[in-house]
PDB file of C-alpha atoms and ligand atoms in Angstrom:
ATOM      1  CA  MET U   1     -78.672   2.060  10.293  1.00 56.00           C
ATOM      2  CA  ASN U   2     -77.160  -0.810   9.109  1.00 73.00           C
ATOM      3  CA  LYS U   3     -74.198  -2.288   9.466  1.00 92.00           C
ATOM      4  CA  LYS U   4     -71.210  -1.538   7.418  1.00 98.00           C
ATOM      5  CA  THR U   5     -69.572  -4.181   5.776  1.00 98.00           C
ATOM      6  CA  ILE U   6     -66.155  -5.725   5.279  1.00 98.00           C
ATOM      7  CA  TRP U   7     -63.960  -8.256   3.808  1.00 99.00           C
ATOM      8  CA  ILE U   8     -61.201  -9.439   5.105  1.00 99.00           C
ATOM      9  CA  THR U   9     -58.890 -11.945   3.172  1.00 98.00           C
ATOM     10  CA  GLY U  10     -55.787 -13.417   5.444  1.00 98.00           C
ATOM     11  CA  GLY U  11     -58.774 -13.576   8.080  1.00 98.00           C
ATOM     12  CA  SER U  12     -58.409 -17.048   9.412  1.00 98.00           C
ATOM     13  CA  THR U  13     -55.122 -15.869  11.485  1.00 98.00           C
ATOM     14  CA  GLY U  14     -52.505 -13.500  12.177  1.00 98.00           C
ATOM     15  CA  ILE U  15     -53.175  -9.330  11.397  1.00 98.00           C
ATOM     16  CA  GLY U  16     -55.677 -10.753   8.996  1.00 98.00           C
ATOM     17  CA  LYS U  17     -57.991 -12.787  11.705  1.00 98.00           C
ATOM     18  CA  ALA U  18     -57.120  -9.565  14.762  1.00 98.00           C
ATOM     19  CA  LEU U  19     -58.377  -7.504  11.987  1.00 98.00           C
ATOM     20  CA  ALA U  20     -61.883  -9.286  11.966  1.00 98.00           C
ATOM     21  CA  ILE U  21     -62.131  -9.331  15.493  1.00 98.00           C
ATOM     22  CA  LYS U  22     -61.626  -5.634  15.858  1.00 98.00           C
ATOM     23  CA  PHE U  23     -64.324  -4.790  13.789  1.00 98.00           C
ATOM     24  CA  ALA U  24     -67.188  -6.828  14.373  1.00 98.00           C
ATOM     25  CA  ASN U  25     -66.354  -5.374  18.393  1.00 98.00           C
ATOM     26  CA  GLU U  26     -66.549  -1.977  16.285  1.00 98.00           C
ATOM     27  CA  GLY U  27     -70.242  -3.720  15.442  1.00 97.00           C
ATOM     28  CA  TRP U  28     -68.803  -4.003  11.412  1.00 98.00           C
ATOM     29  CA  ASN U  29     -69.981  -7.215   9.562  1.00 98.00           C
ATOM     30  CA  VAL U  30     -66.920  -8.535   9.558  1.00 98.00           C
ATOM     31  CA  ALA U  31     -66.655 -11.559   6.220  1.00 98.00           C
ATOM     32  CA  ILE U  32     -63.230 -12.970   6.193  1.00 98.00           C
ATOM     33  CA  SER U  33     -61.319 -15.830   3.542  1.00 98.00           C
ATOM     34  CA  ALA U  34     -58.729 -18.449   4.039  1.00 98.00           C
ATOM     35  CA  ARG U  35     -57.677 -21.826   2.636  1.00 98.00           C
ATOM     36  CA  ARG U  36     -57.823 -23.195   6.406  1.00 98.00           C
ATOM     37  CA  GLU U  37     -61.834 -23.415   6.951  1.00 98.00           C
ATOM     38  CA  SER U  38     -61.857 -25.296  10.289  1.00 98.00           C
ATOM     39  CA  LEU U  39     -60.149 -21.932  10.960  1.00 98.00           C
ATOM     40  CA  LEU U  40     -62.350 -19.472   9.992  1.00 98.00           C
ATOM     41  CA  ASN U  41     -65.320 -21.785  11.274  1.00 98.00           C
ATOM     42  CA  GLU U  42     -63.142 -21.204  14.481  1.00 98.00           C
ATOM     43  CA  ILE U  43     -63.792 -17.276  13.984  1.00 98.00           C
ATOM     44  CA  SER U  44     -67.394 -17.449  13.211  1.00 98.00           C
ATOM     45  CA  ASP U  45     -68.443 -19.762  15.642  1.00 98.00           C
ATOM     46  CA  LYS U  46     -67.517 -17.514  18.956  1.00 98.00           C
ATOM     47  CA  TYR U  47     -68.360 -13.459  17.049  1.00 98.00           C
ATOM     48  CA  GLU U  48     -71.983 -13.566  15.009  1.00 97.00           C
ATOM     49  CA  ASN U  49     -71.343 -11.100  13.361  1.00 97.00           C
ATOM     50  CA  ILE U  50     -68.462 -12.600  11.486  1.00 98.00           C
ATOM     51  CA  SER U  51     -69.239 -15.115   8.950  1.00 98.00           C
ATOM     52  CA  SER U  52     -66.398 -17.754   7.303  1.00 98.00           C
ATOM     53  CA  PHE U  53     -66.022 -17.915   3.131  1.00 98.00           C
ATOM     54  CA  PRO U  54     -63.281 -20.320   2.518  1.00 98.00           C
ATOM     55  CA  LEU U  55     -61.259 -19.175  -0.249  1.00 98.00           C
ATOM     56  CA  ASP U  56     -58.338 -19.845  -2.484  1.00 98.00           C
ATOM     57  CA  VAL U  57     -56.817 -16.565  -3.888  1.00 98.00           C
ATOM     58  CA  THR U  58     -54.830 -18.302  -6.648  1.00 98.00           C
ATOM     59  CA  ASP U  59     -57.936 -19.352  -8.299  1.00 98.00           C
ATOM     60  CA  LYS U  60     -59.640 -16.586 -10.430  1.00 98.00           C
ATOM     61  CA  ASP U  61     -63.130 -17.692 -10.688  1.00 98.00           C
ATOM     62  CA  LYS U  62     -63.751 -18.793  -6.949  1.00 98.00           C
ATOM     63  CA  CYS U  63     -62.487 -15.429  -5.669  1.00 98.00           C
ATOM     64  CA  LYS U  64     -65.441 -13.789  -8.033  1.00 98.00           C
ATOM     65  CA  GLU U  65     -68.513 -16.712  -6.266  1.00 98.00           C
ATOM     66  CA  VAL U  66     -67.208 -16.069  -2.819  1.00 98.00           C
ATOM     67  CA  PHE U  67     -67.098 -11.828  -3.311  1.00 98.00           C
ATOM     68  CA  ASN U  68     -70.856 -12.389  -4.986  1.00 98.00           C
ATOM     69  CA  ASN U  69     -71.991 -15.006  -2.268  1.00 98.00           C
ATOM     70  CA  ILE U  70     -70.780 -11.953   0.327  1.00 98.00           C
ATOM     71  CA  LYS U  71     -73.166  -9.723  -1.404  1.00 98.00           C
ATOM     72  CA  VAL U  72     -75.788 -12.265  -1.623  1.00 98.00           C
ATOM     73  CA  LYS U  73     -75.427 -11.783   1.921  1.00 97.00           C
ATOM     74  CA  PHE U  74     -74.272  -8.411   2.967  1.00 97.00           C
ATOM     75  CA  ASN U  75     -75.543  -6.842   0.194  1.00 96.00           C
ATOM     76  CA  GLU U  76     -73.658  -3.931   0.636  1.00 97.00           C
ATOM     77  CA  ILE U  77     -70.082  -4.236   1.503  1.00 98.00           C
ATOM     78  CA  ASP U  78     -68.495  -1.337   2.291  1.00 98.00           C
ATOM     79  CA  VAL U  79     -64.156  -2.137   3.141  1.00 98.00           C
ATOM     80  CA  CYS U  80     -62.245  -4.417   1.164  1.00 98.00           C
ATOM     81  CA  PHE U  81     -58.872  -5.910   3.070  1.00 99.00           C
ATOM     82  CA  PHE U  82     -56.487  -7.922   1.021  1.00 98.00           C
ATOM     83  CA  SER U  83     -53.773  -9.771   3.356  1.00 98.00           C
ATOM     84  CA  THR U  84     -52.828 -12.840   2.608  1.00 97.00           C
ATOM     85  CA  GLY U  85     -49.364 -13.082   2.034  1.00 97.00           C
ATOM     86  CA  THR U  86     -47.165 -16.261   2.415  1.00 97.00           C
ATOM     87  CA  TRP U  87     -43.495 -16.238   3.779  1.00 95.00           C
ATOM     88  CA  ASP U  88     -40.342 -18.816   3.388  1.00 92.00           C
ATOM     89  CA  PRO U  89     -37.534 -17.594   5.319  1.00 91.00           C
ATOM     90  CA  LYS U  90     -35.478 -20.343   4.482  1.00 90.00           C
ATOM     91  CA  LYS U  91     -36.441 -20.975   0.658  1.00 91.00           C
ATOM     92  CA  GLU U  92     -36.039 -16.764   0.752  1.00 92.00           C
ATOM     93  CA  LYS U  93     -32.002 -17.168   0.679  1.00 89.00           C
ATOM     94  CA  ASP U  94     -31.146 -18.616  -3.192  1.00 89.00           C
ATOM     95  CA  ILE U  95     -32.699 -17.861  -6.478  1.00 94.00           C
ATOM     96  CA  ASP U  96     -35.500 -21.099  -5.768  1.00 94.00           C
ATOM     97  CA  VAL U  97     -37.422 -19.437  -9.599  1.00 96.00           C
ATOM     98  CA  GLN U  98     -40.242 -22.314  -7.867  1.00 95.00           C
ATOM     99  CA  GLN U  99     -40.941 -21.086  -4.604  1.00 95.00           C
ATOM    100  CA  MET U 100     -39.955 -17.681  -6.278  1.00 96.00           C
ATOM    101  CA  GLU U 101     -43.559 -18.062  -8.596  1.00 97.00           C
ATOM    102  CA  GLU U 102     -45.722 -19.458  -5.386  1.00 97.00           C
ATOM    103  CA  VAL U 103     -44.700 -16.419  -3.682  1.00 98.00           C
ATOM    104  CA  PHE U 104     -45.851 -14.436  -5.935  1.00 98.00           C
ATOM    105  CA  LYS U 105     -48.693 -16.337  -6.987  1.00 98.00           C
ATOM    106  CA  VAL U 106     -50.057 -15.686  -4.072  1.00 98.00           C
ATOM    107  CA  ASN U 107     -48.933 -12.590  -2.360  1.00 98.00           C
ATOM    108  CA  PHE U 108     -48.897 -10.356  -5.834  1.00 98.00           C
ATOM    109  CA  PHE U 109     -51.852 -12.521  -8.351  1.00 98.00           C
ATOM    110  CA  GLY U 110     -53.623 -13.542  -5.165  1.00 98.00           C
ATOM    111  CA  THR U 111     -53.986 -10.248  -4.086  1.00 98.00           C
ATOM    112  CA  VAL U 112     -54.830  -8.800  -8.277  1.00 98.00           C
ATOM    113  CA  ASN U 113     -57.571 -11.719  -8.262  1.00 98.00           C
ATOM    114  CA  THR U 114     -59.647 -10.190  -5.384  1.00 98.00           C
ATOM    115  CA  ILE U 115     -59.397  -6.770  -6.737  1.00 98.00           C
ATOM    116  CA  LYS U 116     -59.916  -7.912  -9.837  1.00 98.00           C
ATOM    117  CA  ALA U 117     -63.453  -9.932  -8.131  1.00 98.00           C
ATOM    118  CA  VAL U 118     -64.084  -6.220  -6.908  1.00 98.00           C
ATOM    119  CA  GLU U 119     -63.307  -3.933  -9.589  1.00 98.00           C
ATOM    120  CA  LYS U 120     -66.466  -3.268 -11.046  1.00 98.00           C
ATOM    121  CA  TYR U 121     -68.961  -3.220  -7.728  1.00 98.00           C
ATOM    122  CA  PHE U 122     -66.719  -0.275  -6.750  1.00 98.00           C
ATOM    123  CA  LYS U 123     -66.260   1.221  -9.605  1.00 98.00           C
ATOM    124  CA  ASP U 124     -70.704   1.202 -10.214  1.00 98.00           C
ATOM    125  CA  LYS U 125     -70.813   1.846  -5.939  1.00 98.00           C
ATOM    126  CA  LYS U 126     -68.498   5.022  -6.517  1.00 98.00           C
ATOM    127  CA  ASP U 127     -67.729   4.934  -2.914  1.00 98.00           C
ATOM    128  CA  GLY U 128     -65.410   2.091  -0.623  1.00 98.00           C
ATOM    129  CA  ILE U 129     -61.866   1.517   0.636  1.00 98.00           C
ATOM    130  CA  ILE U 130     -59.506  -1.790  -1.505  1.00 98.00           C
ATOM    131  CA  THR U 131     -56.786  -2.369   1.421  1.00 98.00           C
ATOM    132  CA  ILE U 132     -53.836  -3.732   0.172  1.00 98.00           C
ATOM    133  CA  VAL U 133     -51.664  -5.115   2.494  1.00 98.00           C
ATOM    134  CA  SER U 134     -48.179  -5.107   1.696  1.00 98.00           C
ATOM    135  CA  SER U 135     -44.556  -4.772   3.868  1.00 98.00           C
ATOM    136  CA  ILE U 136     -42.140  -2.867   4.928  1.00 97.00           C
ATOM    137  CA  ALA U 137     -39.774  -5.122   2.775  1.00 96.00           C
ATOM    138  CA  GLY U 138     -41.157  -3.857  -0.293  1.00 97.00           C
ATOM    139  CA  TYR U 139     -39.618  -0.246  -0.085  1.00 97.00           C
ATOM    140  CA  ARG U 140     -36.322  -1.605  -0.648  1.00 96.00           C
ATOM    141  CA  GLY U 141     -34.088  -4.859  -1.382  1.00 95.00           C
ATOM    142  CA  LEU U 142     -33.519  -6.603   1.386  1.00 94.00           C
ATOM    143  CA  PRO U 143     -30.775  -9.055   2.646  1.00 92.00           C
ATOM    144  CA  ASN U 144     -31.853 -13.038   1.648  1.00 91.00           C
ATOM    145  CA  SER U 145     -35.815 -11.932   0.715  1.00 94.00           C
ATOM    146  CA  THR U 146     -35.621 -12.663  -3.173  1.00 95.00           C
ATOM    147  CA  GLY U 147     -38.958 -13.606  -3.690  1.00 97.00           C
ATOM    148  CA  TYR U 148     -40.917 -11.733  -0.590  1.00 97.00           C
ATOM    149  CA  GLY U 149     -39.514  -8.431  -1.356  1.00 97.00           C
ATOM    150  CA  PRO U 150     -40.106  -8.443  -4.662  1.00 98.00           C
ATOM    151  CA  SER U 151     -43.735  -9.372  -4.721  1.00 98.00           C
ATOM    152  CA  LYS U 152     -44.258  -6.569  -2.018  1.00 98.00           C
ATOM    153  CA  SER U 153     -42.686  -4.184  -4.265  1.00 98.00           C
ATOM    154  CA  ALA U 154     -44.494  -4.853  -6.964  1.00 98.00           C
ATOM    155  CA  LEU U 155     -47.393  -4.804  -4.683  1.00 98.00           C
ATOM    156  CA  ASN U 156     -46.477  -1.167  -4.039  1.00 98.00           C
ATOM    157  CA  ASN U 157     -46.117  -0.317  -7.416  1.00 98.00           C
ATOM    158  CA  LEU U 158     -49.578  -1.593  -8.125  1.00 98.00           C
ATOM    159  CA  ALA U 159     -51.032   0.043  -5.406  1.00 98.00           C
ATOM    160  CA  GLU U 160     -49.960   3.521  -7.114  1.00 98.00           C
ATOM    161  CA  SER U 161     -51.415   2.319  -9.881  1.00 98.00           C
ATOM    162  CA  LEU U 162     -54.789   1.799  -8.898  1.00 98.00           C
ATOM    163  CA  TYR U 163     -54.496   4.714  -6.795  1.00 98.00           C
ATOM    164  CA  PHE U 164     -54.841   6.138 -10.043  1.00 98.00           C
ATOM    165  CA  ASP U 165     -57.749   4.969 -11.831  1.00 97.00           C
ATOM    166  CA  PHE U 166     -60.350   3.984  -9.169  1.00 98.00           C
ATOM    167  CA  LYS U 167     -59.970   7.660  -8.030  1.00 97.00           C
ATOM    168  CA  ARG U 168     -61.988   8.588 -10.399  1.00 97.00           C
ATOM    169  CA  SER U 169     -64.560   6.371  -9.527  1.00 98.00           C
ATOM    170  CA  ASN U 170     -64.441   8.069  -5.718  1.00 98.00           C
ATOM    171  CA  VAL U 171     -62.871   4.941  -4.641  1.00 98.00           C
ATOM    172  CA  ARG U 172     -59.956   4.851  -2.071  1.00 98.00           C
ATOM    173  CA  ILE U 173     -57.204   2.451  -2.916  1.00 98.00           C
ATOM    174  CA  CYS U 174     -55.175   1.549   0.453  1.00 98.00           C
ATOM    175  CA  LEU U 175     -51.820   0.741   1.865  1.00 98.00           C
ATOM    176  CA  VAL U 176     -50.749  -0.824   4.584  1.00 98.00           C
ATOM    177  CA  SER U 177     -47.267  -1.447   5.432  1.00 98.00           C
ATOM    178  CA  PRO U 178     -45.907  -3.939   8.065  1.00 98.00           C
ATOM    179  CA  GLY U 179     -42.856  -4.052  10.263  1.00 98.00           C
ATOM    180  CA  PHE U 180     -42.812  -6.566  12.416  1.00 97.00           C
ATOM    181  CA  ILE U 181     -46.257  -8.263  14.007  1.00 98.00           C
ATOM    182  CA  LYS U 182     -46.091 -11.613  15.947  1.00 98.00           C
ATOM    183  CA  THR U 183     -48.331 -14.385  13.695  1.00 98.00           C
ATOM    184  CA  PRO U 184     -47.765 -17.665  11.985  1.00 97.00           C
ATOM    185  CA  MET U 185     -46.250 -16.090   9.327  1.00 97.00           C
ATOM    186  CA  THR U 186     -43.126 -14.397  11.267  1.00 97.00           C
ATOM    187  CA  ASP U 187     -42.895 -17.235  13.246  1.00 96.00           C
ATOM    188  CA  LYS U 188     -40.609 -18.666  11.382  1.00 94.00           C
ATOM    189  CA  ASN U 189     -37.368 -16.631  11.129  1.00 92.00           C
ATOM    190  CA  ASP U 190     -35.207 -17.137  12.859  1.00 87.00           C
ATOM    191  CA  PHE U 191     -33.091 -13.633  13.392  1.00 88.00           C
ATOM    192  CA  LYS U 192     -34.002 -10.667  15.950  1.00 89.00           C
ATOM    193  CA  MET U 193     -37.470  -8.719  14.758  1.00 93.00           C
ATOM    194  CA  PRO U 194     -36.588  -5.157  16.262  1.00 94.00           C
ATOM    195  CA  PHE U 195     -39.801  -3.402  16.860  1.00 97.00           C
ATOM    196  CA  LEU U 196     -41.935  -6.477  17.270  1.00 98.00           C
ATOM    197  CA  LYS U 197     -46.165  -5.958  17.810  1.00 98.00           C
ATOM    198  CA  THR U 198     -49.107  -8.062  18.728  1.00 98.00           C
ATOM    199  CA  PRO U 199     -51.417  -8.849  15.739  1.00 98.00           C
ATOM    200  CA  GLU U 200     -53.518  -6.660  17.860  1.00 98.00           C
ATOM    201  CA  TYR U 201     -51.316  -3.529  17.863  1.00 98.00           C
ATOM    202  CA  ALA U 202     -51.586  -3.518  14.394  1.00 98.00           C
ATOM    203  CA  ALA U 203     -55.306  -4.302  14.107  1.00 98.00           C
ATOM    204  CA  GLU U 204     -55.531  -1.049  15.924  1.00 98.00           C
ATOM    205  CA  GLN U 205     -52.966   0.873  13.435  1.00 98.00           C
ATOM    206  CA  ILE U 206     -55.039  -0.408  10.209  1.00 98.00           C
ATOM    207  CA  PHE U 207     -58.008   0.323  11.937  1.00 98.00           C
ATOM    208  CA  ASP U 208     -58.102   4.240  12.724  1.00 98.00           C
ATOM    209  CA  GLY U 209     -55.994   4.075   9.427  1.00 98.00           C
ATOM    210  CA  LEU U 210     -59.495   3.327   6.852  1.00 98.00           C
ATOM    211  CA  ILE U 211     -61.489   4.246   9.368  1.00 98.00           C
ATOM    212  CA  ASN U 212     -60.509   8.059  11.021  1.00 97.00           C
ATOM    213  CA  LYS U 213     -57.517   9.164   8.546  1.00 97.00           C
ATOM    214  CA  SER U 214     -57.895   9.122   5.239  1.00 94.00           C
ATOM    215  CA  ILE U 215     -54.159   8.683   4.281  1.00 97.00           C
ATOM    216  CA  PHE U 216     -52.811   5.978   1.252  1.00 98.00           C
ATOM    217  CA  GLU U 217     -50.194   4.191   3.780  1.00 98.00           C
ATOM    218  CA  ILE U 218     -50.851   3.097   6.908  1.00 98.00           C
ATOM    219  CA  HIS U 219     -47.632   2.129   8.738  1.00 98.00           C
ATOM    220  CA  PHE U 220     -46.490   1.276  11.498  1.00 98.00           C
ATOM    221  CA  PRO U 221     -44.750   1.018  14.030  1.00 98.00           C
ATOM    222  CA  LYS U 222     -42.926   4.573  12.847  1.00 98.00           C
ATOM    223  CA  PRO U 223     -40.081   4.363  14.465  1.00 97.00           C
ATOM    224  CA  LEU U 224     -39.020   1.190  12.502  1.00 96.00           C
ATOM    225  CA  THR U 225     -41.036   2.254   9.494  1.00 98.00           C
ATOM    226  CA  LEU U 226     -39.474   6.307   9.290  1.00 97.00           C
ATOM    227  CA  THR U 227     -36.088   4.970   9.317  1.00 95.00           C
ATOM    228  CA  LEU U 228     -36.110   1.902   6.550  1.00 94.00           C
ATOM    229  CA  LYS U 229     -38.387   5.353   4.756  1.00 96.00           C
ATOM    230  CA  LEU U 230     -35.524   7.562   5.079  1.00 95.00           C
ATOM    231  CA  LEU U 231     -33.052   4.311   3.912  1.00 93.00           C
ATOM    232  CA  SER U 232     -34.687   4.417   1.182  1.00 93.00           C
ATOM    233  CA  PHE U 233     -34.719   7.593  -0.207  1.00 94.00           C
ATOM    234  CA  LEU U 234     -30.192   7.122   0.043  1.00 96.00           C
ATOM    235  CA  PRO U 235     -28.447   6.721  -2.977  1.00 97.00           C
ATOM    236  CA  SER U 236     -27.173   2.959  -3.491  1.00 96.00           C
ATOM    237  CA  LYS U 237     -23.609   2.700  -2.255  1.00 96.00           C
ATOM    238  CA  ILE U 238     -24.560   4.132   1.285  1.00 96.00           C
ATOM    239  CA  TYR U 239     -27.953   2.092   1.855  1.00 95.00           C
ATOM    240  CA  PHE U 240     -26.031  -1.460   0.471  1.00 95.00           C
ATOM    241  CA  GLY U 241     -22.741   0.227   3.735  1.00 94.00           C
ATOM    242  CA  LEU U 242     -25.329   0.923   6.015  1.00 93.00           C
ATOM    243  CA  VAL U 243     -28.110  -2.158   5.547  1.00 91.00           C
ATOM    244  CA  GLY U 244     -25.609  -4.651   5.153  1.00 90.00           C
ATOM    245  CA  ARG U 245     -24.471  -3.403   8.318  1.00 90.00           C
ATOM    246  CA  LEU U 246     -27.399  -3.258  10.715  1.00 85.00           C
ATOM    247  CA  THR U 247     -28.667  -6.461   9.759  1.00 84.00           C
ATOM    248  CA  LYS U 248     -25.058  -8.184   9.509  1.00 74.00           C
ATOM    249  CA  TYR U 249     -25.597  -9.635   6.570  1.00 54.00           C
ATOM    250  CA  GLN U 250     -22.423 -11.313   4.271  1.00 42.00           C
ATOM    251  CA  LYS U 251     -21.225 -11.760   1.122  1.00 44.00           C
ATOM    252  CA  ASN U 252     -21.043 -15.586   1.866  1.00 40.00           C
ATOM    253  CA  ASN U 253     -23.799 -16.101   3.662  1.00 41.00           C
TER     254      ASN U 253
HETATM  255  N1  NAP V   1     -46.620 -10.601  10.412  1.00 62.34           N
HETATM  256  C1  NAP V   1     -46.145  -9.697  10.022  1.00 62.34           C
HETATM  257  O1  NAP V   1     -44.704  -9.063  10.677  1.00 62.34           O
HETATM  258  C2  NAP V   1     -45.926  -8.883   8.495  1.00 62.34           C
HETATM  259  C3  NAP V   1     -45.265  -7.857   8.207  1.00 62.34           C
HETATM  260  C4  NAP V   1     -44.887  -7.333   7.259  1.00 62.34           C
HETATM  261  C5  NAP V   1     -46.163  -7.724   6.112  1.00 62.34           C
HETATM  262  N2  NAP V   1     -46.927  -9.166   6.462  1.00 62.34           N
HETATM  263  C6  NAP V   1     -47.728  -9.525   5.655  1.00 62.34           C
HETATM  264  O2  NAP V   1     -49.306  -9.243   6.367  1.00 62.34           O
HETATM  265  C7  NAP V   1     -50.507 -10.351   5.728  1.00 62.34           C
HETATM  266  C8  NAP V   1     -51.052 -10.904   7.034  1.00 62.34           C
HETATM  267  O3  NAP V   1     -49.653 -11.323   7.636  1.00 62.34           O
HETATM  268  P1  NAP V   1     -49.625 -12.313   8.929  1.00 62.34           P
HETATM  269  O4  NAP V   1     -48.530 -12.485   9.411  1.00 62.34           O
HETATM  270  O5  NAP V   1     -50.579 -12.610   9.736  1.00 62.34           O
HETATM  271  O6  NAP V   1     -49.605 -14.147   8.621  1.00 62.34           O
HETATM  272  P2  NAP V   1     -50.143 -15.060   8.779  1.00 62.34           P
HETATM  273  O7  NAP V   1     -51.058 -14.905  10.441  1.00 62.34           O
HETATM  274  O8  NAP V   1     -49.377 -16.699   8.258  1.00 62.34           O
HETATM  275  O9  NAP V   1     -51.636 -15.532   7.313  1.00 62.34           O
HETATM  276  C9  NAP V   1     -50.924 -15.649   6.519  1.00 62.34           C
HETATM  277  C10 NAP V   1     -52.971 -15.544   6.125  1.00 62.34           C
HETATM  278  O10 NAP V   1     -52.942 -15.673   4.400  1.00 62.34           O
HETATM  279  C11 NAP V   1     -53.497 -16.492   4.209  1.00 62.34           C
HETATM  280  N3  NAP V   1     -53.552 -17.116   3.013  1.00 62.34           N
HETATM  281  C12 NAP V   1     -52.480 -17.919   2.680  1.00 62.34           C
HETATM  282  N4  NAP V   1     -52.074 -18.258   1.404  1.00 62.34           N
HETATM  283  C13 NAP V   1     -53.309 -18.672   1.044  1.00 62.34           C
HETATM  284  C14 NAP V   1     -53.766 -18.202   0.288  1.00 62.34           C
HETATM  285  N5  NAP V   1     -53.858 -19.295  -1.651  1.00 62.34           N
HETATM  286  N6  NAP V   1     -55.547 -18.409  -0.526  1.00 62.34           N
HETATM  287  C15 NAP V   1     -55.783 -17.461   0.524  1.00 62.34           C
HETATM  288  N7  NAP V   1     -55.661 -17.506   1.800  1.00 62.34           N
HETATM  289  C16 NAP V   1     -54.275 -17.719   2.203  1.00 62.34           C
HETATM  290  C17 NAP V   1     -53.360 -17.021   5.648  1.00 62.34           C
HETATM  291  O11 NAP V   1     -54.501 -17.910   6.178  1.00 62.34           O
HETATM  292  P3  NAP V   1     -54.913 -20.222   5.407  1.00 62.34           P
HETATM  293  O12 NAP V   1     -53.386 -20.738   5.307  1.00 62.34           O
HETATM  294  O13 NAP V   1     -55.824 -21.033   5.906  1.00 62.34           O
HETATM  295  O14 NAP V   1     -54.928 -19.882   3.509  1.00 62.34           O
HETATM  296  C18 NAP V   1     -53.029 -16.694   6.558  1.00 62.34           C
HETATM  297  O15 NAP V   1     -54.823 -16.436   6.747  1.00 62.34           O
HETATM  298  C19 NAP V   1     -49.261 -11.073   5.112  1.00 62.34           C
HETATM  299  O16 NAP V   1     -49.347 -10.430   3.554  1.00 62.34           O
HETATM  300  C20 NAP V   1     -48.166 -10.814   5.592  1.00 62.34           C
HETATM  301  O17 NAP V   1     -47.130 -10.222   4.005  1.00 62.34           O
HETATM  302  C21 NAP V   1     -46.185  -9.199   7.397  1.00 62.34           C
END
């Protein structure tokens, strides 16, 4: 039987890297992309079924070119996992328009660029999974999250919209909403992160959700995500009061 293949963006560190290793250990071919070629090569040197395809997802044409190169190498692609993201907590406290544009360029449009690169392939193939990595920060507004949260909210809406469009072609759109995972991204946080988990834990949850289940949203860890989901159903007045107290948000923060 031919090995199955997954393309992972954001594969140089954190969740993407851990997931690449998980799929490689499960016997899949894995194509990893990110900007830092040296980090990608360190991983592909260690695992013979992981291959490195450097990419900056803000470059639309390069996304198409890289996907074509992956197709040439592996012929069939079964799963795409688009996990590229950026977050700078220091710049999220004010309305910094340039920073917000930058965050949307990577988190939202970077993901759109990669989905666009694979759209025709999957619609013609009429099979496969396209995964969009969002966040619990996309459920509802949180304090000090002027760019990141809105970019993830936009991804949630996009994933639901694409769900309908791709379902007609028998392609599964999957949304991943991690809670706090210890990665270079969250190492920058200066607040206490409840239910903090490892990237390896995230990779197990994602692998299980993608391969063993047919759910739309993979979210974890459940004690955190289910609480936030419950909060998101509340009227704004109660939501603001509770979340304000939970995050110790002060008006003059
Ligand atoms: N960690 C958490 O607690 C958490 C929670 C919720 C959601 N998430 C989401 O999970 C995803 C992975 O995050 P992580 O925690 O694993 O963080 P991370 O370790 O910082 O990974 C981010 C990845 O994105 C890549 N990247 C950034 N900008 C890029 C660009 N322009 N083009 C190509 N690749 C780019 C980075 O590689 P290069 O710098 O080499 O390009 C890196 O591989 C993100 O979408 C994040 O928002 C994380």
